Each structure stands twice: as C-alpha cells, then as structure tokens.
Short mmCIF file of C-alpha atoms and ligand atoms in Angstrom, two decimals:
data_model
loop_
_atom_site.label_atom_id
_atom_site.label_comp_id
_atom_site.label_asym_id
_atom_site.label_seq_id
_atom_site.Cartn_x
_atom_site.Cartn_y
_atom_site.Cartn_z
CA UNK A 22 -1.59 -0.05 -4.06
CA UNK A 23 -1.55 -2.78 -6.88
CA UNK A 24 1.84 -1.52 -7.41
CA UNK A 25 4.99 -3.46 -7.70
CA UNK A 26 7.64 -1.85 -5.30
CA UNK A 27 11.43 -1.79 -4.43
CA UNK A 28 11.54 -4.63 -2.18
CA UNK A 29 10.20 -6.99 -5.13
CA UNK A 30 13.04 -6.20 -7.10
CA UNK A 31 15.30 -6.53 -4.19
CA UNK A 32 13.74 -9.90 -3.76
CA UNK A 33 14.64 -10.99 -7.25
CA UNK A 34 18.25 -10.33 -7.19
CA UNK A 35 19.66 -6.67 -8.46
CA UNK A 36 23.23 -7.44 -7.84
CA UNK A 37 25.34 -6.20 -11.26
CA UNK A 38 22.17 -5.29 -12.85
CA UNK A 39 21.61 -1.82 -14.14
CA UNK A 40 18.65 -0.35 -12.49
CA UNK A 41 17.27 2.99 -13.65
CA UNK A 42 16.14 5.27 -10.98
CA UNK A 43 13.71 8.07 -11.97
CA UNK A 44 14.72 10.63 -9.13
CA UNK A 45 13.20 14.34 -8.42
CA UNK A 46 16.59 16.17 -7.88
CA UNK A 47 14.92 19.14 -8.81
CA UNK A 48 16.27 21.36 -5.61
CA UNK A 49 16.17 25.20 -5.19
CA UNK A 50 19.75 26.64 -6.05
CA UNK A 51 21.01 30.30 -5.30
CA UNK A 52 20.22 32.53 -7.75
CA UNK A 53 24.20 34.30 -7.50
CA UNK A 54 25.93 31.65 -6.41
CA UNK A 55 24.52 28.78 -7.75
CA UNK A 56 24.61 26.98 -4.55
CA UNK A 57 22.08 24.28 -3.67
CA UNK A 58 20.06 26.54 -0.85
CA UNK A 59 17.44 23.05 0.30
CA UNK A 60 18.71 19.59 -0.08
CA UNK A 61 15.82 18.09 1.38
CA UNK A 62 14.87 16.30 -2.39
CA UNK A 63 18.41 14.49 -1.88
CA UNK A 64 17.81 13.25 0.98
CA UNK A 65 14.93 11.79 0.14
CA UNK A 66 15.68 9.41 -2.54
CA UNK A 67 18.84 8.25 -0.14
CA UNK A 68 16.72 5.30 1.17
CA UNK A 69 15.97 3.66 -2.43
CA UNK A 70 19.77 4.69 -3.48
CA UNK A 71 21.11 3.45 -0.39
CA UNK A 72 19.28 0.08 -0.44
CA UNK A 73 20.33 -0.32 -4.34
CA UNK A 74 24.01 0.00 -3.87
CA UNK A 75 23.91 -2.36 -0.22
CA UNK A 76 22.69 -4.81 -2.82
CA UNK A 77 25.54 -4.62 -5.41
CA UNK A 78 22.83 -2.70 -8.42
CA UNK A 79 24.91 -0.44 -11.14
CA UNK A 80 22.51 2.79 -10.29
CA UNK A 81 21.71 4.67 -12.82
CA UNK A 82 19.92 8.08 -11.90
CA UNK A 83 18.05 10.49 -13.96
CA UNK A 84 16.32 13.62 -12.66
CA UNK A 85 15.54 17.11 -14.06
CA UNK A 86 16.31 20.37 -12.76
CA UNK A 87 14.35 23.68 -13.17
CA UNK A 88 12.58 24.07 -16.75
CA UNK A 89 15.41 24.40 -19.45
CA UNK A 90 13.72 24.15 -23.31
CA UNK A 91 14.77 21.14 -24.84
CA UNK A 92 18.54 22.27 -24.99
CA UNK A 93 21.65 22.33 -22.77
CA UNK A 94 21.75 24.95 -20.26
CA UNK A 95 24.43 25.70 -17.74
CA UNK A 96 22.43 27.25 -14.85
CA UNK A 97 20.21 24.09 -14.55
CA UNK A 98 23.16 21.92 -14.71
CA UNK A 99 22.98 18.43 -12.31
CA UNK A 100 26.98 19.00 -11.70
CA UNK A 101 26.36 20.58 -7.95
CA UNK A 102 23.48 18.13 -7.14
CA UNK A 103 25.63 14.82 -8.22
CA UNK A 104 28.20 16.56 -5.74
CA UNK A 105 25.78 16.94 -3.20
CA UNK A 106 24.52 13.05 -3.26
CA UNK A 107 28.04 12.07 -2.87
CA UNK A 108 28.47 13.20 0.18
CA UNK A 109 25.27 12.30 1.84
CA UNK A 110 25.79 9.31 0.11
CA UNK A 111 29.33 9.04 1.32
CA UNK A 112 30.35 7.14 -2.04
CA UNK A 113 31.70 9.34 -4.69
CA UNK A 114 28.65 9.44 -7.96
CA UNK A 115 29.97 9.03 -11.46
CA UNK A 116 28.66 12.79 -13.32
CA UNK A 117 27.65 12.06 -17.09
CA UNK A 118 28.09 14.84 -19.55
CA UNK A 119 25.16 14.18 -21.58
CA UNK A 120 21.74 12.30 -20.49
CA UNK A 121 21.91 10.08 -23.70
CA UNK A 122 24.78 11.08 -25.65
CA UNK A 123 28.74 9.56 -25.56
CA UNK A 124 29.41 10.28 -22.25
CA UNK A 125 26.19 8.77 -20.40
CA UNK A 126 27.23 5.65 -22.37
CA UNK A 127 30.28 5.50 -21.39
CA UNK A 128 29.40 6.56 -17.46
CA UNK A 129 26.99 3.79 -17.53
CA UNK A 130 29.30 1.16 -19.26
CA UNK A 131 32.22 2.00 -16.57
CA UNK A 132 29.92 1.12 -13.67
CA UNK A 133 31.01 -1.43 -11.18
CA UNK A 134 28.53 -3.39 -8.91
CA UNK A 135 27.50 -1.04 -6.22
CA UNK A 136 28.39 2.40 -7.66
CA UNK A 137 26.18 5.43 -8.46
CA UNK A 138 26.49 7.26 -12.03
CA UNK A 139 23.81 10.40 -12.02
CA UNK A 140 22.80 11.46 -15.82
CA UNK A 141 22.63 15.06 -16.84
CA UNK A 142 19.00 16.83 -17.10
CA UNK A 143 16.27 15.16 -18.37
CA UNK A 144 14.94 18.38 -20.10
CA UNK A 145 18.43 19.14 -21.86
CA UNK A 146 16.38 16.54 -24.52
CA UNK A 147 13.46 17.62 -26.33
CA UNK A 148 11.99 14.27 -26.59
CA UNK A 149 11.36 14.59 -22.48
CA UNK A 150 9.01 16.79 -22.36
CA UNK A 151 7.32 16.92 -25.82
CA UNK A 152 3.66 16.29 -26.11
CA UNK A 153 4.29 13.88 -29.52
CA UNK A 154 4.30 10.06 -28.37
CA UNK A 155 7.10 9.30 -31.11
CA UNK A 156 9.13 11.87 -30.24
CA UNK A 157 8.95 11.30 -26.45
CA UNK A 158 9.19 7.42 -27.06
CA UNK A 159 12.05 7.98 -29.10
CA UNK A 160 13.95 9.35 -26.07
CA UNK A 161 12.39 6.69 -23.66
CA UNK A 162 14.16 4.08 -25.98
CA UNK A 163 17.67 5.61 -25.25
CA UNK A 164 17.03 6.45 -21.48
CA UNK A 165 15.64 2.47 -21.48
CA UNK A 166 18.87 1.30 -22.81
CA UNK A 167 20.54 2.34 -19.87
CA UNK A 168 18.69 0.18 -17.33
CA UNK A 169 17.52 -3.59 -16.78
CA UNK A 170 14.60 -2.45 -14.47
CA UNK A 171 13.83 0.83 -13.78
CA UNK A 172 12.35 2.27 -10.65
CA UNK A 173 10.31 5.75 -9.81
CA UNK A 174 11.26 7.68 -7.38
CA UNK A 175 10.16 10.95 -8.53
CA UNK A 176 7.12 11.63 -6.67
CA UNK A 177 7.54 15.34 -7.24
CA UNK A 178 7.05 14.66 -10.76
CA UNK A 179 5.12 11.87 -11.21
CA UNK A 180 1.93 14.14 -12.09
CA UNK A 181 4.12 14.95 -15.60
CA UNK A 182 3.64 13.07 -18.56
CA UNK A 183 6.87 12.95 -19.59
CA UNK A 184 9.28 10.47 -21.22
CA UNK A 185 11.65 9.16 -17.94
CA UNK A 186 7.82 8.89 -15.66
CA UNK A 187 5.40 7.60 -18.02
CA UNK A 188 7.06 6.05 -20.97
CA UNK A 189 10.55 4.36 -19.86
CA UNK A 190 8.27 2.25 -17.33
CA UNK A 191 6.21 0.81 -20.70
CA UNK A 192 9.99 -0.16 -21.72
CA UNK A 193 11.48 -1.93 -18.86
CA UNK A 194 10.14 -4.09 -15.45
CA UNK A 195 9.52 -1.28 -12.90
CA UNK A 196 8.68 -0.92 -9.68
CA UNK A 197 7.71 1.99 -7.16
CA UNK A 198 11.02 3.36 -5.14
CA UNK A 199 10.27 3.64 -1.18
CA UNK A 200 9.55 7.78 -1.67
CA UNK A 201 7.04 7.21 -4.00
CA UNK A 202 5.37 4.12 -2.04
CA UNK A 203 5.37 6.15 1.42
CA UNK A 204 4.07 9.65 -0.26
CA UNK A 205 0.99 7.34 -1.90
CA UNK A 206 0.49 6.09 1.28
CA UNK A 207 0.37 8.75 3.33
CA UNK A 208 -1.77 10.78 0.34
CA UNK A 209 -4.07 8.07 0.36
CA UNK A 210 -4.91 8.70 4.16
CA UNK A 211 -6.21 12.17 3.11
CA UNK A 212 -8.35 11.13 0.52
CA UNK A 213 -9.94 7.99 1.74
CA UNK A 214 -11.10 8.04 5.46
CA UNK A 215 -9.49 11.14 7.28
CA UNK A 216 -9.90 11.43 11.29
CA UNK A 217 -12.11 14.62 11.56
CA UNK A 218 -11.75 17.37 11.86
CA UNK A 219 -9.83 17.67 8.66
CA UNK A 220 -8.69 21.02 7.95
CA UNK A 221 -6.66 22.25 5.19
CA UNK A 222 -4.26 25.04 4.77
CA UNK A 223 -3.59 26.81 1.48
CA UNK A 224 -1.29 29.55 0.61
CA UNK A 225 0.92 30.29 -2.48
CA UNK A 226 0.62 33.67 -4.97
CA UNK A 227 -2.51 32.04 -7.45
CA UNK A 228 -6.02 30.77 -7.15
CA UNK A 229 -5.65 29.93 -10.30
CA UNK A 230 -3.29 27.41 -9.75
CA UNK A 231 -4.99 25.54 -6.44
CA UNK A 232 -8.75 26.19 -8.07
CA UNK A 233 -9.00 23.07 -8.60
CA UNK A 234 -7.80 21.09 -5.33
CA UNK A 235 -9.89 24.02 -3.76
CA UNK A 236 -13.32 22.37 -5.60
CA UNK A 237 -12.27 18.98 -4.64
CA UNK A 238 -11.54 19.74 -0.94
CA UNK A 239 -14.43 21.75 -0.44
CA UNK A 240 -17.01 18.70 0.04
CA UNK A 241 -14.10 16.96 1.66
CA UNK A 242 -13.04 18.92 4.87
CA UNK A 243 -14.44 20.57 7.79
CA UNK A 244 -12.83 23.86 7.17
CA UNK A 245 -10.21 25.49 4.31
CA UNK A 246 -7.82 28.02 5.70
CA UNK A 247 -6.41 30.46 3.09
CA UNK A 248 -3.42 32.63 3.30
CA UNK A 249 -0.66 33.69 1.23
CA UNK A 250 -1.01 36.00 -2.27
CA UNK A 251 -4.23 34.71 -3.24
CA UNK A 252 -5.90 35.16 0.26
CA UNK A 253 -6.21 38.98 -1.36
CA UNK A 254 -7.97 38.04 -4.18
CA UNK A 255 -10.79 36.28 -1.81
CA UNK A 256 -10.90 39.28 0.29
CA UNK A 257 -11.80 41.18 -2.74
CA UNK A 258 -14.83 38.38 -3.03
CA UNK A 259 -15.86 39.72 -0.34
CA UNK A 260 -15.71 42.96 -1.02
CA UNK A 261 -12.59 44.66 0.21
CA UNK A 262 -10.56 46.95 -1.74
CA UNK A 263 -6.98 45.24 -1.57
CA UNK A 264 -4.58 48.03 -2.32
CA UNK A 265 -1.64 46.80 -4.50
CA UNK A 266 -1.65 43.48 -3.46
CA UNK A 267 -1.46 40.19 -5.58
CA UNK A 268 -5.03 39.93 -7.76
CA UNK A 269 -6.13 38.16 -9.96
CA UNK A 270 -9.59 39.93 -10.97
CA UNK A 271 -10.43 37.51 -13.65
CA UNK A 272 -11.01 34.94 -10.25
CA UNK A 273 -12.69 37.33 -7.93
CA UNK A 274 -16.67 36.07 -9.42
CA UNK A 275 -15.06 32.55 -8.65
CA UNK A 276 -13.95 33.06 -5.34
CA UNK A 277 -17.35 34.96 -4.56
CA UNK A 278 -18.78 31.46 -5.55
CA UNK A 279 -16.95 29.29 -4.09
CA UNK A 280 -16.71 31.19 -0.66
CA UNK A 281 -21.20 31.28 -1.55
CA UNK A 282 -20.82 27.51 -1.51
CA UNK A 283 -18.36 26.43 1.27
CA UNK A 284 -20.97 27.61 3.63
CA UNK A 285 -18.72 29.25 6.47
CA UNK A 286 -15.96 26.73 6.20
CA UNK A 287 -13.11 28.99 4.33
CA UNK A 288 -11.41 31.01 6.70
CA UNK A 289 -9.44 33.99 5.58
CA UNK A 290 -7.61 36.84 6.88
CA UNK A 291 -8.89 39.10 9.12
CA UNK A 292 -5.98 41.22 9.25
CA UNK A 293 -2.99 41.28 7.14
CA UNK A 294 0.82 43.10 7.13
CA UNK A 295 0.78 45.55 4.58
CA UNK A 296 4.00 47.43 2.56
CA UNK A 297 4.86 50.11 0.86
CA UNK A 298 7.05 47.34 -1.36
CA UNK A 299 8.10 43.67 -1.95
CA UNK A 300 11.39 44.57 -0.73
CA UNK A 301 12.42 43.55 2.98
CA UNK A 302 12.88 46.83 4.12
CA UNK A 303 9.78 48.46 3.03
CA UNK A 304 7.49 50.18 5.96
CA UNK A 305 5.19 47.57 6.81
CA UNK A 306 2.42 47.69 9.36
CA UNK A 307 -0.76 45.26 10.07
CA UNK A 308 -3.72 46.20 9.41
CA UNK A 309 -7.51 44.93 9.19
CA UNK A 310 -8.30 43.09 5.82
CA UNK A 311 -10.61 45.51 5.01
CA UNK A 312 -8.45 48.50 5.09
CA UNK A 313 -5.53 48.06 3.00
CA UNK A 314 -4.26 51.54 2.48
CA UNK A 315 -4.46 51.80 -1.57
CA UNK A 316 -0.73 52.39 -1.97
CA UNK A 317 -0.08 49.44 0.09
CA UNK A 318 0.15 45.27 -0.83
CA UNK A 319 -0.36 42.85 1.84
CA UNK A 320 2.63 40.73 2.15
CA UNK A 321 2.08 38.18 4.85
CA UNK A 322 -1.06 37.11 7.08
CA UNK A 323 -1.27 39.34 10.46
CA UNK A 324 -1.16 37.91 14.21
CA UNK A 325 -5.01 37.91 14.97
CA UNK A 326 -5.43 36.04 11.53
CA UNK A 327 -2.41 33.54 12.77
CA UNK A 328 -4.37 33.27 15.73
CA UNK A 329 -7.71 32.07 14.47
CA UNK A 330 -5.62 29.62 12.47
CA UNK A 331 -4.05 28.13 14.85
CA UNK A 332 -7.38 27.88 16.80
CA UNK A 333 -9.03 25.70 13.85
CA UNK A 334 -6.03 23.80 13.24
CA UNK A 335 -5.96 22.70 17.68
CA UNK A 336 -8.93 21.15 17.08
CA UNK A 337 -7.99 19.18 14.07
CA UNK A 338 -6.90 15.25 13.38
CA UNK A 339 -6.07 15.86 9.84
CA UNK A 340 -4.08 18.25 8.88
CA UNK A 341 -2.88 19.23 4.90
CA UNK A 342 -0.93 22.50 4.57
CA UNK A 343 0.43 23.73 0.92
CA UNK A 344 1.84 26.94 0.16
CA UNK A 345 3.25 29.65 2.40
CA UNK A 346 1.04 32.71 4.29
CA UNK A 347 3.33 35.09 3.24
CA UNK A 348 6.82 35.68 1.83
CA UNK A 349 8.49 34.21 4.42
CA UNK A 350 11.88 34.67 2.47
CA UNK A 351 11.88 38.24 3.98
CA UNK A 352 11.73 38.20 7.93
CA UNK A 353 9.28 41.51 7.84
CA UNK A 354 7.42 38.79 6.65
CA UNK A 355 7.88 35.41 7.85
CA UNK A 356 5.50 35.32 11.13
CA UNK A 357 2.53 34.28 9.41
CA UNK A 358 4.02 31.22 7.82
CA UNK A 359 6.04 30.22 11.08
CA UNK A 360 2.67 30.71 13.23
CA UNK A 361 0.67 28.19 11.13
CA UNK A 362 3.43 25.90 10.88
CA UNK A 363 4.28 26.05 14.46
CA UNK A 364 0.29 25.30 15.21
CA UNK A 365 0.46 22.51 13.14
CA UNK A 366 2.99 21.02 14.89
CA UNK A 367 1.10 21.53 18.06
CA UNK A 368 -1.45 20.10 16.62
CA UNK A 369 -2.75 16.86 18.02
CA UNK A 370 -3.13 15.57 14.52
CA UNK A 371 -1.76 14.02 11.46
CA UNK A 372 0.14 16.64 9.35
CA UNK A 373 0.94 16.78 6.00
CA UNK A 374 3.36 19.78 4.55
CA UNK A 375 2.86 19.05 0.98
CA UNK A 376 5.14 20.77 -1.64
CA UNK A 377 8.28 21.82 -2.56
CA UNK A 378 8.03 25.03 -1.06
CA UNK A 379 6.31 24.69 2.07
CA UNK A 380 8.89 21.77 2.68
CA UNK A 381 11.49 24.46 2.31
CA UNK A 382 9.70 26.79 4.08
CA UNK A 383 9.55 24.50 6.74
CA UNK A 384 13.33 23.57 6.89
CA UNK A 385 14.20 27.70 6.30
CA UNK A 386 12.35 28.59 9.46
CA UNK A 387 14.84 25.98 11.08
CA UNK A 388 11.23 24.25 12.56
CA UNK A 389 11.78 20.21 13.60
CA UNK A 390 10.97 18.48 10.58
CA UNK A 391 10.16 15.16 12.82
CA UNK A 392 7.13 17.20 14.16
CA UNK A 393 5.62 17.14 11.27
CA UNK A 394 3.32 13.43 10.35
CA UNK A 395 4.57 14.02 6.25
CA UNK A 396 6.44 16.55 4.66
CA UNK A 397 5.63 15.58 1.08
CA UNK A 398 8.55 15.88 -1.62
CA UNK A 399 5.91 17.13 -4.00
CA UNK A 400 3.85 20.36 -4.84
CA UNK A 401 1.96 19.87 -7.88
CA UNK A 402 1.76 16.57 -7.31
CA UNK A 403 0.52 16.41 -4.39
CA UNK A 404 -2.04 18.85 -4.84
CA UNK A 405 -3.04 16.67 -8.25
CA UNK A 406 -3.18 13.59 -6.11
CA UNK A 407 -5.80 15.05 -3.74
CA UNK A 408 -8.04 16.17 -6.46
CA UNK A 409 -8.51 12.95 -7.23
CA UNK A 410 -6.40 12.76 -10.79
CA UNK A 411 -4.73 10.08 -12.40
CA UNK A 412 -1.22 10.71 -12.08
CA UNK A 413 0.65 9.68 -15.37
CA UNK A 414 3.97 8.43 -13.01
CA UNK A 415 1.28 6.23 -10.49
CA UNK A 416 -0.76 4.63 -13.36
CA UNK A 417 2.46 3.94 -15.61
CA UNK A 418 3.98 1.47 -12.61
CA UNK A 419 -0.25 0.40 -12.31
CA UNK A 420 0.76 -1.39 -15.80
C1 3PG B 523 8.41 20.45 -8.82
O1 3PG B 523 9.34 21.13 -8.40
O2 3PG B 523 7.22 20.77 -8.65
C2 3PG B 523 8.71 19.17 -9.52
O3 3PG B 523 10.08 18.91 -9.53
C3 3PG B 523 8.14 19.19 -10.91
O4 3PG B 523 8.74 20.22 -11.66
P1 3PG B 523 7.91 20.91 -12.83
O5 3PG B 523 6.76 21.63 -12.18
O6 3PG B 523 8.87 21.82 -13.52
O7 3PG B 523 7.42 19.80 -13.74
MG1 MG B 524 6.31 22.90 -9.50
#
C-alpha cells in the first residue's frame, strides 16, 4: 500500500516528540461489574505502543469506547482500559480527565520521553462524530495540538468518518501503525488473488447488516456458509416456517434472490437447536430446519449442519469467517460456533476471523488463537474492506 507506515517515522527520529496514536480500545466490558471481559483490542496496539516508547516518543493515545452521544458518560469511561494497558504494558499510562479539555493538556504537557498518557473518549466530544466538516474539524484542531505526527492504529474504526481517523491525519504527518498495516495486508489477500477454494462463513443476528458484503462475495467465492440469527430469515426464503426465531421479513424477497442467484453456493442450515426462550436454561432440542415448532426460536446451528460446514470448509485454502452460528454466550448454545471454528482451524487453509465478536468468540471458547492465519481487530471494518469500499481511515493516510 502507497501508505506511509510506523517504521518511516521511526526512521526519522521520534525521540521527545509527541506522537498521536489513533487506537481502537473499544473492548467489551461487563455489563454489572464493569470489568473489561476481552482484552484482545489491547493487546493489539502493544506492538506500535511498545515500539514508540523503546524509541523515547511522548505517546499520546486516543480511542473511543462504546457509543456515548456527544457528552460525558461514566459507563463508557477509558479509566479501566488505561489500567489495563499498564499492565500489559508494564509502564504505568498517564489517565486524562478530559479528551481536549484542562486536564488532557496538562497530561500531555507532563509527559517525559518514553511515557504513555491515554485521553478520555473520543465520543465524550460532539465534534467526533458529527457529520458537519467545521464542527468535526474544529475538534481535529484540538486533538492535532496534542501531537507532532500522528499515527492510526484503529483498524476497527477506520471505516468511520470521524474526526481522530479522517480529519486529524489532514492536520499532522501520519503514518499507518503496524495493526493497521498487517490487517490491510492480510485483507488484501482476500480480495485480490485468493487460493481456491475460498469459502466464507457468515453469522451474526441481521442480513441487513452483511447484505452488502453478501453481494460482493457472491461472484467472489466458491461457496457462502450462513449461520447465526439471520440463517432463519434465509430459511424462510426458502420456504420454511421459522417459529419465533430472529426475522427480518422485509429481507426474505432478498434472500429468495440472492440464494436464486448464488446458484447452489450458499449453504445453510439443515437442522437447527430450537428453544422455548433466549434464556440458557430454556428446553432446547435440534431439530430439522424445516420444522421449527411455532412456539420455538432457533438459537444456534445443529450438529448435522456443523457437519456439512466443516466438510466445505476441509476442502478450502481461503477461509473468511464473521459473526457467530449461534449465541455462543449461553453453553445450550455454543456448539455450533465452536464446531465451525474448530474446522477452521483444521482447515488446511488461510483463515481469517474477522470482527470484534467472532475474535471474542474465539478467545471465550478458550480455542488457540495461533491456529488461526488472522484474527482481524475489526467487524465493520472488515466486512467494509471486503466489499470493496473506500475506507475513510485507509484513504486519509493515502493523502
Ligand atoms: C467496533 O467495535 O466495531 C469498532 O470499535 C467501531 O465502533 P462503532 O461501530 O461504534 O463505530
Ligand atoms: Mg461495530
């Protein structure tokens, strides 16, 4: 890629220069206990961090966390996560109040050569998210002042137009962090050449939301697997009464079409685990896809289903898996996810887990993470990147 990266700035000399790192902290906490429950967006940046403090930088991180509106919010308070990097970072991180205000200045200001100062939310400020160039650029100007060279490490976010991805890099020299440069690499496997066969997994609860990597894929690969809530609003395509399960009728004439035009290659469920309730301890049993009882919802992907998957994906080279079979944060119905994931790994192939939460589901079923080719830091964005779009993040460190 035509895209500056960390090692150029390296190369010029960062030592007591402020460098701004754009960082996707943006980790799954526990809803009681506020707890973070998946570090694995921590440990991702540690590389960039790590090789910015060896070399003597003042590092200045930003991130945002969950979607607050504009305002200060307690539950989507940074605090825990600048905790967090401390100790994987084994250097203690300098917590700012504010993201702009008195007490990022005076963070910032107070940093020696070497040390780490993390910035509350991003989306505490209106001017991050806003849709209004002024106002956004307004905000960019502030978050600018606190660097000398900025560098993106967000790859979870860098599909966002927002003021830290796409504006602050018009504002200062910036370069790609080493997250960003290996998920761009490994993406751009997928959609140049891939080793066939290529097959692609797809779960999550909406259609809605992965219509539109589903049209892009569809001339792409050899065959689409789908799973997960919006595997029942396929089956309903294709004519099955789904019980209570997810549906989103409004898609059902699309999915007809699309499964019209894929010509064979979208595999779905053939038999499914069906409740009484989302609950863990509902009464559960599998049954075919075409006989949901009508009281029932179909909760996770059943064991001849798991099995055809994992046949398709033994054959594959290329391998791209987003979004979860089944609510795999209940064990009643986890053994849908944990089959395809454990095929993939048995898969003679090169795997990539793209997404937020298929990365956690991936660490929460305790499976070897090294056994994977890629396990991608980003959902959206990943998904955005294979349909071909211009990411606002990627072309903003293009400039
Ligand atoms: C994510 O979790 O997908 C990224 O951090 C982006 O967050 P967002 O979808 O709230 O912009
Ligand atoms: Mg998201």
């Amino acid at each position: 890629m035509s895209i500056r990266n960390l090692d150029d700035l390296l190369a010029e000399g960062v030592s007591g220069r402020r460098v701004l790192v754009r960082a996707d902290l943006n980790v799954p906490l526990d809803k009681q206990t506020g707890e973070i429950t998946d570090d694995g967006r921590i440990r991702a940046v540690l590389p960039t961090l790590g090789a910015l403090v060896s070399a003597g930088a003042k590092v200045v991180v930003c991130s945002h966390l969950g979607r607050p509106k504009g305002a200060p919010d307690p539950q989507f308070s940074l605090r825990p996560v600048a905790g967090r990097l401390g100790e994987l970072l084994d250097a203690p991180v300098h917590f700012a109040e504010d993201t702009v205000g008195d007490s990022a200045r005076s963070t910032v200001d107070e940093l020696a050569d070497g040390q780490v100062a993390l910035l509350e939310n991003l989306r505490f400020n209106k001017g991050e998210t806003s849709k209004d160039d002024a106002e956004r650029g307004a905000f960019a100007d502030q978050l600018a002042a606190f660097g000398d060279a900025y560098v993106d490490d967000a790859f979870g976010a860098v599909h966002r137009k927002h003021a830290s991805v796409y504006d602050v890099p018009a504002r200062l020299p910036h370069v790609a962090g080493r997250l960003v440069l290996r998920e761009v690499e490994v993406l751009s496997r997928l959609t140049g050449q891939p080793e066939r066969p290529y097959v692609v997994v797809l779960g999550g609860s909406k259609v809605s939301d992965k219509l539109a990597v589903i049209e892009a894929l569809l001339p792409t690969v050899d065959r689409l697997l789908i799973g997960g809530g919006m595997c029942f609003t396929f089956l309903k395509a294709q004519g099955h009464e789904v019980g209570t399960s997810l549906l989103e009728e409004e898609m059902v004439e699309t999915c007809r079409n699309l499964l019209e035009r894929s010509g064979g290659n979208i595999l779905l469920p053939v038999d499914v685990v069906a409740a009484d309730a989302f609950a863990p301890d509902a009464a559960h049993d599998t049954v075919r896809a075409d006989g949901i009882p009508s009281h029932r919802l179909g909760l996770d992907i059943g064991p001849e289903t798991v099995a055809g998957f994992a046949a398709a994906l033994s054959q594959a080279k290329t391998i791209f898996w987003n979004g979860p079979m089944g609510v795999f944060e209940m064990a009643p119905f986890a053994a849908g996810t944990r089959g395809v994931a454990e095929a993939i790994t048995k898969a003679d192939a090169f795997s990539v887990v793209g997404g937020g939460d298929s990365a956690a589901a991936v660490r929460a079923l305790g499976l070897d993470e090294s056994s994977f080719g890629h396990i991608s830091t980003g959902g959206g964005a990943s998904l955005e990147y294979l349909e071909g779009k211009t990411l606002p993040g990627i072309a903003a460190l293009e400039k």
